[in-house]
CSV table of C-alpha atoms and ligand atoms in Angstrom, one decimal:
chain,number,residue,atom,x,y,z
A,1,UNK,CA,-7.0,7.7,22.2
A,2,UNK,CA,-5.9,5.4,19.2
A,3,UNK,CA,-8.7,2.9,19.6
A,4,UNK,CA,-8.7,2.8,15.6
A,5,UNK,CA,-5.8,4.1,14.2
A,6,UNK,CA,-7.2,4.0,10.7
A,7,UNK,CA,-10.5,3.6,9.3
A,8,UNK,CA,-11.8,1.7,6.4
A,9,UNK,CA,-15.1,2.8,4.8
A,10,UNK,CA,-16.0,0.4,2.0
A,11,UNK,CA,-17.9,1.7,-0.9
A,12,UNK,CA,-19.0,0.3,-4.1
A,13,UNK,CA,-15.7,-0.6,-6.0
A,14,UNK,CA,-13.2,1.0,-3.4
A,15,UNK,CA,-12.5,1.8,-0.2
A,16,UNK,CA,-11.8,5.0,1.7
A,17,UNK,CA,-8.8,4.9,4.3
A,18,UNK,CA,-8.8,7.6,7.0
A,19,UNK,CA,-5.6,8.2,9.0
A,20,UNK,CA,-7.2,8.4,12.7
A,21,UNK,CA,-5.4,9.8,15.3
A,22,UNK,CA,-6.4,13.4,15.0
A,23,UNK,CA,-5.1,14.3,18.6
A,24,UNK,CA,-1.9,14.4,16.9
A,25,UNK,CA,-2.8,15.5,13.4
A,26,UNK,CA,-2.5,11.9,12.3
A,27,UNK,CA,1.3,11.2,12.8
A,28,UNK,CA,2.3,7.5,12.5
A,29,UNK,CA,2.7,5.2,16.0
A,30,UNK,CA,3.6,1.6,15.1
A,31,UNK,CA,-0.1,0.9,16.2
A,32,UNK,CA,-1.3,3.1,13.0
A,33,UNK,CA,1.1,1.8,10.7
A,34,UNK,CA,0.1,-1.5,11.3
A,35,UNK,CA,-3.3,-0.9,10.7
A,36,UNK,CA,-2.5,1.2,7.6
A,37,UNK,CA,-0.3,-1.7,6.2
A,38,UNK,CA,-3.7,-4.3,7.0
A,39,UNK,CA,-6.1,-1.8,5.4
A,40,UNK,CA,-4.0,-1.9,1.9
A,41,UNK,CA,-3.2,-5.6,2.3
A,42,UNK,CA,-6.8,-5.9,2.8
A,43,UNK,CA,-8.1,-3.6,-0.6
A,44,UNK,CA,-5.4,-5.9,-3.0
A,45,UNK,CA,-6.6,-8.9,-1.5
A,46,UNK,CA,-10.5,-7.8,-2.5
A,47,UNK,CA,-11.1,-8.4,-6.3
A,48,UNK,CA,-13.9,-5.8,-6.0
A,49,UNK,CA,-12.1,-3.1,-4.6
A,50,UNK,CA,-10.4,-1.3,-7.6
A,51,UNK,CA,-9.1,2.0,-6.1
A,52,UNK,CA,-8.1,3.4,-2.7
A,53,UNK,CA,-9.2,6.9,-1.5
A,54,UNK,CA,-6.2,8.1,1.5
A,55,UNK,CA,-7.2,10.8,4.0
A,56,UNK,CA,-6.8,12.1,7.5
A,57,UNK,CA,-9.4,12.9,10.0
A,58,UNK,CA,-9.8,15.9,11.7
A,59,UNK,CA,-7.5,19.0,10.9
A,60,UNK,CA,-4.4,17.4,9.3
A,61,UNK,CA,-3.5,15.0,7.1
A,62,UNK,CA,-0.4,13.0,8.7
A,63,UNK,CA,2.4,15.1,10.8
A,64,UNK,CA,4.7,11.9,10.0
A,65,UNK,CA,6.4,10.1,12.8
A,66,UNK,CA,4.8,10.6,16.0
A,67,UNK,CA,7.5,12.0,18.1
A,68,UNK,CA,6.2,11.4,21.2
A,69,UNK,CA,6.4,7.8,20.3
A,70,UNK,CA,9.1,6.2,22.4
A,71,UNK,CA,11.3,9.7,20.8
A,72,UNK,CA,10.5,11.6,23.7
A,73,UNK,CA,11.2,8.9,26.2
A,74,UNK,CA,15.3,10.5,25.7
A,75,UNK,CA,15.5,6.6,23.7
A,76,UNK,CA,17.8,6.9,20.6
A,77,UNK,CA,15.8,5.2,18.3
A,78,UNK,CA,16.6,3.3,15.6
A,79,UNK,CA,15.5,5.2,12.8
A,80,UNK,CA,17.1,3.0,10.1
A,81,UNK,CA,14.7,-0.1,11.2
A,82,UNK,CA,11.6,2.0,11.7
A,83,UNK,CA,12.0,2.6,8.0
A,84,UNK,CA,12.8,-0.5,6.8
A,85,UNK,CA,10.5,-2.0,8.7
A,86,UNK,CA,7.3,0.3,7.9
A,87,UNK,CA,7.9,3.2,6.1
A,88,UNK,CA,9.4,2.0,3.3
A,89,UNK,CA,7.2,-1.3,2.6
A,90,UNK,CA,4.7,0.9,2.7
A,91,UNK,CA,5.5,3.4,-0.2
A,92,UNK,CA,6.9,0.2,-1.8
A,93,UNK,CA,2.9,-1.2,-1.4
A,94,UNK,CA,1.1,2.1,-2.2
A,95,UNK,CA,3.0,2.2,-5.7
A,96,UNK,CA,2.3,-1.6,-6.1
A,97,UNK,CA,-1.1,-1.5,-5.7
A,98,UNK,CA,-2.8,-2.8,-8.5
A,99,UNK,CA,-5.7,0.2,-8.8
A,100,UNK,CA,-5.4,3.7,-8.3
A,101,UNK,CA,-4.2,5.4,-4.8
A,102,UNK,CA,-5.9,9.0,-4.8
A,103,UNK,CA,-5.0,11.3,-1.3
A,104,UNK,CA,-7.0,13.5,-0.3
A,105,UNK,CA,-4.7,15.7,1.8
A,106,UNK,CA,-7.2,17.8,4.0
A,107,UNK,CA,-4.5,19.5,5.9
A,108,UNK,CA,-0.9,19.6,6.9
A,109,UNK,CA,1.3,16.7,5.2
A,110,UNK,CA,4.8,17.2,7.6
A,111,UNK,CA,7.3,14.8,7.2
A,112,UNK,CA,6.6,11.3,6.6
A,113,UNK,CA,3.5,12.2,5.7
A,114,UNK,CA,4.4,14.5,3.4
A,115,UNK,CA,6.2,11.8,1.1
A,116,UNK,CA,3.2,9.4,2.0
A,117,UNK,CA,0.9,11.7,0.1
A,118,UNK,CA,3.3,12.2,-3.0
A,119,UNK,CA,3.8,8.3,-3.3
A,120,UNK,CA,0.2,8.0,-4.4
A,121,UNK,CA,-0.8,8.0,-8.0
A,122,UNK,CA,-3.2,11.3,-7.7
A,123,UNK,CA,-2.9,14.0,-5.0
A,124,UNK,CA,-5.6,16.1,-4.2
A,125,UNK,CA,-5.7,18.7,-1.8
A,126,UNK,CA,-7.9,21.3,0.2
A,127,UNK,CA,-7.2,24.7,-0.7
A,128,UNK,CA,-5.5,25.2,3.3
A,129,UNK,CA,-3.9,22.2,3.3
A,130,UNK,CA,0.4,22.3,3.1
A,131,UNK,CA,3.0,20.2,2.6
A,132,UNK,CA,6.2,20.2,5.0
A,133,UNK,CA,9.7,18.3,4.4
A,134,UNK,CA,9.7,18.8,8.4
A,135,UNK,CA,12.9,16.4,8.6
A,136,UNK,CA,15.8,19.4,9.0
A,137,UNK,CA,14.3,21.0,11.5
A,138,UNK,CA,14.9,18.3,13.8
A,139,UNK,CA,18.4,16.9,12.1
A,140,UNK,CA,16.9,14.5,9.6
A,141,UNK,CA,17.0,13.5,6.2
A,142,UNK,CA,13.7,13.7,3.8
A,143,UNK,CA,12.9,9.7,3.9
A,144,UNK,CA,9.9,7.9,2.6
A,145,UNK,CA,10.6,8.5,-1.0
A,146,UNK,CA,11.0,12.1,-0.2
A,147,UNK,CA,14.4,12.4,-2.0
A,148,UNK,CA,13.5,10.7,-5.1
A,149,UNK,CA,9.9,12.1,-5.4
A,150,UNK,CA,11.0,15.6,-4.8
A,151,UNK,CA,13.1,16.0,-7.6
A,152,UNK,CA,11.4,13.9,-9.9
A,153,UNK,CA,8.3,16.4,-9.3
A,154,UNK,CA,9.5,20.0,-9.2
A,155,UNK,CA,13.0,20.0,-10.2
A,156,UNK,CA,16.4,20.0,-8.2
A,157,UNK,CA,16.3,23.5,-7.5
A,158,UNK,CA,12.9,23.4,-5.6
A,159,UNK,CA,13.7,19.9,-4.3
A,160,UNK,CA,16.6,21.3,-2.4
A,161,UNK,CA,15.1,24.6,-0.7
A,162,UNK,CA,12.4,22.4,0.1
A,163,UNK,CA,14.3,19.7,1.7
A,164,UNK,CA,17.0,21.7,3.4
A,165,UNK,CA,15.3,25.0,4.5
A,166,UNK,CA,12.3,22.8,5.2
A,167,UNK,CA,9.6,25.6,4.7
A,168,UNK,CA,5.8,24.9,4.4
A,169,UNK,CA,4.5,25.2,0.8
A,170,UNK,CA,0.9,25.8,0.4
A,171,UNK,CA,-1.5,23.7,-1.8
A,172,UNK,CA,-1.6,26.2,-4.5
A,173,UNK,CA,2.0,26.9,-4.6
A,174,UNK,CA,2.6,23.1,-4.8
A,175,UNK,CA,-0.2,22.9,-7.1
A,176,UNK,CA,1.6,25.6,-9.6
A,177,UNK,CA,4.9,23.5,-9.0
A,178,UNK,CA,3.5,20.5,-9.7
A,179,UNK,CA,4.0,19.0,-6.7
A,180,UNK,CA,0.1,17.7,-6.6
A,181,UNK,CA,-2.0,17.3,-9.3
A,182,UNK,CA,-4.9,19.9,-8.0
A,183,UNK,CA,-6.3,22.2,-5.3
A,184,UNK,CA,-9.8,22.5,-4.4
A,185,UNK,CA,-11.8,23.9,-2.1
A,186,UNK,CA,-11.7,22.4,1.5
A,187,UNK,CA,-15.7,21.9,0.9
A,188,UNK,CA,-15.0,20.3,-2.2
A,189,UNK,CA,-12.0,17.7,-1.7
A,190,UNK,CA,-13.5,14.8,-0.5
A,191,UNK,CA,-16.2,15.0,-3.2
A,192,UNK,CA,-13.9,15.4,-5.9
A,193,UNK,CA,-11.7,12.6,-4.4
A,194,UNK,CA,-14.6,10.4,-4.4
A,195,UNK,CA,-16.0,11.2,-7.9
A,196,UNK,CA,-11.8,10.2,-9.2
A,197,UNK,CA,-12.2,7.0,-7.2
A,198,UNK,CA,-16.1,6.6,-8.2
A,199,UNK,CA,-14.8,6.5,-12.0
A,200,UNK,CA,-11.7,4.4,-11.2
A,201,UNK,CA,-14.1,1.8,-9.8
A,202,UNK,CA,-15.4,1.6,-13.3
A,203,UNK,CA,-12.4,1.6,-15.0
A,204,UNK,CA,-10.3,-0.6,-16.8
A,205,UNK,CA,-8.6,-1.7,-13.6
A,206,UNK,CA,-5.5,-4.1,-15.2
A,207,UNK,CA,-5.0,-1.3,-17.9
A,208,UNK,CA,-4.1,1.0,-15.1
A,209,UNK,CA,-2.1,-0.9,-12.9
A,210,UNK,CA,0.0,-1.4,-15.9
A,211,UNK,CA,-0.1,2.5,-16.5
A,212,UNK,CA,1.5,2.7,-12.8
A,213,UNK,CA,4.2,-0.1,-13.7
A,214,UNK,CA,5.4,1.6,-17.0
A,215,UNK,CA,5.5,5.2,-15.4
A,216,UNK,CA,7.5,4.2,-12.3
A,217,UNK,CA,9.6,2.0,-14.8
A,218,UNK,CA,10.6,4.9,-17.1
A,219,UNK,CA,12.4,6.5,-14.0
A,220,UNK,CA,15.0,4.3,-14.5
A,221,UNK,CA,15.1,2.9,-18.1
A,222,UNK,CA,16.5,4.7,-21.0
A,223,UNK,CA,14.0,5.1,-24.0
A,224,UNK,CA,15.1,2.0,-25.6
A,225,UNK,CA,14.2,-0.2,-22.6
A,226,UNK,CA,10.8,2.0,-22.3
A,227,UNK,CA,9.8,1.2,-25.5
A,228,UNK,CA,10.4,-2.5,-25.0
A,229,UNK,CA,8.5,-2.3,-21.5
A,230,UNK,CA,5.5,-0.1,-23.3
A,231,UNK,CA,5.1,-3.1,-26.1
A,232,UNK,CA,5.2,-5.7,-23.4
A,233,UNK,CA,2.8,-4.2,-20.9
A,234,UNK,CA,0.6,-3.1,-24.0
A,235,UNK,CA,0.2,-7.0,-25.1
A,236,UNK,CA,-0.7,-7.7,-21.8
A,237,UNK,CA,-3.2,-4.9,-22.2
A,238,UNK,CA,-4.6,-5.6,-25.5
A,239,UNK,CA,-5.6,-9.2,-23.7
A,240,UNK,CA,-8.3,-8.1,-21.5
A,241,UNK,CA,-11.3,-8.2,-21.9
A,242,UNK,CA,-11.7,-4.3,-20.9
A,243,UNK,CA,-9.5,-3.6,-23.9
A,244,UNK,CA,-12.0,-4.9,-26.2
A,245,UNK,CA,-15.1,-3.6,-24.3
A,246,UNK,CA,-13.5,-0.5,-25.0
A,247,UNK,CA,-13.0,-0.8,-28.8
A,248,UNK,CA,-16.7,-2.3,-28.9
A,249,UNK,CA,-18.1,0.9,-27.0
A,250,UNK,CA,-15.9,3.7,-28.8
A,251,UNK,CA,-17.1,1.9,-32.4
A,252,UNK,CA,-21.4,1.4,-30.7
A,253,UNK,CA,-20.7,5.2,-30.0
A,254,UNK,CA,-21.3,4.4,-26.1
A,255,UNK,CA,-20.1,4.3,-22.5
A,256,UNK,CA,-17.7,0.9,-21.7
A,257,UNK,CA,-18.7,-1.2,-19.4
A,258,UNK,CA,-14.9,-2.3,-17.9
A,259,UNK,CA,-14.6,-5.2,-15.6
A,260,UNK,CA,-11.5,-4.6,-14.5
A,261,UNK,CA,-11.2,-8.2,-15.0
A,262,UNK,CA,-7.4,-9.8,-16.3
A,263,UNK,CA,-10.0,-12.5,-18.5
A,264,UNK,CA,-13.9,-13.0,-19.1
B,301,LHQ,C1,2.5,15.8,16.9
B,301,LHQ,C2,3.2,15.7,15.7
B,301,LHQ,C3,4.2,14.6,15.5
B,301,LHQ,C4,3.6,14.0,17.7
B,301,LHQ,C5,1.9,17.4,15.5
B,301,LHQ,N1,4.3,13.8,16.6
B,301,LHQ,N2,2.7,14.9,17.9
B,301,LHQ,C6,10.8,8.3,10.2
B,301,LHQ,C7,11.5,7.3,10.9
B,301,LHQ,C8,11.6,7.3,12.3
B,301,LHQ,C9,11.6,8.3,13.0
B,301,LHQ,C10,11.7,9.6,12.6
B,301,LHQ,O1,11.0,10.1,11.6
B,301,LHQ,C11,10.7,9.6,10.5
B,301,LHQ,C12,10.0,10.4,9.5
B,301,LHQ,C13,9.4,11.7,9.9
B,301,LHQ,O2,8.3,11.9,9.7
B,301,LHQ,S1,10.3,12.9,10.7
B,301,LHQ,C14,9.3,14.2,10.8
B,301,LHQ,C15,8.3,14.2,11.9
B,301,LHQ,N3,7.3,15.2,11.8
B,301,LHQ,C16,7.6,16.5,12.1
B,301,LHQ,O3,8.7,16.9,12.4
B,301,LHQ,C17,6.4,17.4,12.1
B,301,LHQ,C18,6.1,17.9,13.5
B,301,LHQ,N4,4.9,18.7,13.5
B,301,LHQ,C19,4.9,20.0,13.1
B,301,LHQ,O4,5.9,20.6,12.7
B,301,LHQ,C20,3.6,20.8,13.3
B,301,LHQ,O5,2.8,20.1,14.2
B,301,LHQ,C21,2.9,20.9,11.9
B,301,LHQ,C22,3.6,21.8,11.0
B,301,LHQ,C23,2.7,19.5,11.3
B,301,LHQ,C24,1.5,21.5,12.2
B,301,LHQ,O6,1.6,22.6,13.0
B,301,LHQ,P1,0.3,23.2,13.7
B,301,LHQ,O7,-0.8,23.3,12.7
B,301,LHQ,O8,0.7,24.5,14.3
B,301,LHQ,O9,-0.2,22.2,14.8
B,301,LHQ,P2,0.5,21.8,16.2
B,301,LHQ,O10,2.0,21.9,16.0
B,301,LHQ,O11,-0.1,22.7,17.2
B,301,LHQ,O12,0.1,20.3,16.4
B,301,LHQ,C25,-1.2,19.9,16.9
B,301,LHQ,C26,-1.0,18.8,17.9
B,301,LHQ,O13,-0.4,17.7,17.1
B,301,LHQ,C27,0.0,19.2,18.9
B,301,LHQ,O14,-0.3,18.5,20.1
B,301,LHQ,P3,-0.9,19.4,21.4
B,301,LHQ,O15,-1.1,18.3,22.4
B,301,LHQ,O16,0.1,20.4,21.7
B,301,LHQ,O17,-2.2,19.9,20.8
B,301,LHQ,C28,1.3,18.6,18.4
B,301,LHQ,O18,2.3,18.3,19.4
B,301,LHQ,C29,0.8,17.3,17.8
B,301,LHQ,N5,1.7,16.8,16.7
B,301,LHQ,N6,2.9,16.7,14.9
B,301,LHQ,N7,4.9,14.5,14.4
């Protein structure tokens, strides 16, 4: 059944990756994972590739861990590695990435996959898509990010009702909540997922990675340290050459032409 666990589509400037185990709404087997974690090593490592486009095939997005995975074999598994050893580096590399992650979440985000979607930079989803923090149901704690993104997005109250009753909220609830960025129709996702990535393919590539750095920064740094951060990373800014494209455009009165380039 897993023959390709995740599917890489390249197209001109990035690349799409499609979860691929739709039997079991994409839920993560070490098989996948590994896969997934070649597919992004793969995207940084291509100079041309300047955004990521994450999705699911079939009717869900990811159910997270795949509990029939060695779970259901009575094992007690140790949860605590599985993490460390694949979970985590890969919400470490999806924030890391130096372009753009947009998800397109075309159905159910449960668990793990949940927190997957919410660690990339925009989240799309269809219309009858939902997101599930699945984990109490079966005894677990919210992992992958889910306890620091959860807050950090809707607010402590919301966080907690979502993490401990572990209800599913729809795509225009978490839309409303802020939980995603925006809803569209199910018709309508992928196309408005690839026009984002379409113009992030074009865009001022190094500028943006830097936007990521100083946003997941300011979590933790006061204002003081922020503003020190902002000046730093906007030197290294106003030294590419897409910073002065930019400048030339706005002043010729038309449309940049970025490299995405760190020098000419
Ligand atoms: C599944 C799964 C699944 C296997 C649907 N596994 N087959 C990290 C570290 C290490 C270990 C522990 O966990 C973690 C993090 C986690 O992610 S823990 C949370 C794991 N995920 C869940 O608890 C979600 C389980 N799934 C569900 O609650 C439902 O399937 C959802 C709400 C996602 C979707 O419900 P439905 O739309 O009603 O679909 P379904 O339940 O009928 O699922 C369709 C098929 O997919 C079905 O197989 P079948 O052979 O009966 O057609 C499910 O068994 C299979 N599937 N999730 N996680």
């Amino acid at each position: 059944m897993d023959e390709k666990p995740v599917l890489v589509d390249l197209r001109e400037g990035y690349r799409v990756v499609t979860l691929n185990r739709p039997q079991r709404l994409n839920a993560f087997n070490e098989a996948m994972h590994v896969a997934l974690a070649a597919a992004l090593e793969e995207a940084e490592a291509d100079g041309s590739c300047r955004a990521v486009l994450l999705t699911g095939a079939g009717r869900g997005f990811c159910a997270g861990q795949d509990l029939t995975d060695r779970l259901a074999a009575g094992e007690t598994p140790a949860l605590g590695g599985a993490l460390e050893q694949f979970y985590n580096p890969l919400v470490r590399k999806l924030r890391a990435l130096p372009f753009p992650v947009v998800a397109a979440v075309n159905g159910v985000a449960a668990g793990a996959g949940a927190n997957v979607a919410l660690a990339c930079d925009i989240v799309l989803a269809a219309r009858s898509a939902s997101f599930v923090q699945a984990f109490a149901r079966i005894g677990l704690v919210p992992d992958s990010g889910g306890t620091w993104f959860l807050p950090r997005l809707v607010g402590a109250a919301r966080a907690r009702a979502l993490a401990l009753l572990a209800e599913p909220v729809a795509a225009e609830q978490a839309e409303r909540w802020g939980l995603i960025w925006k809803v569209l129709d199910d018709a309508a996702l992928m196309g408005e997922a690839e026009r984002l990535c379409e113009n992030f393919a074009r865009g001022p590539t190094v500028g943006l990675a830097l936007i990521k750095r100083a946003l997941d920064a300011a979590e933790t740094n006061d204002l003081a340290a922020q503003l020190d951060l902002e000046r730093d990373l906007q030197r290294e800014a106003g030294q590419t050459p897409d910073f002065a494209e930019g400048v030339r455009a706005f002043l010729e009165k038309r449309a940049p032409a970025f490299t995405g380039k760190r020098s000419t």
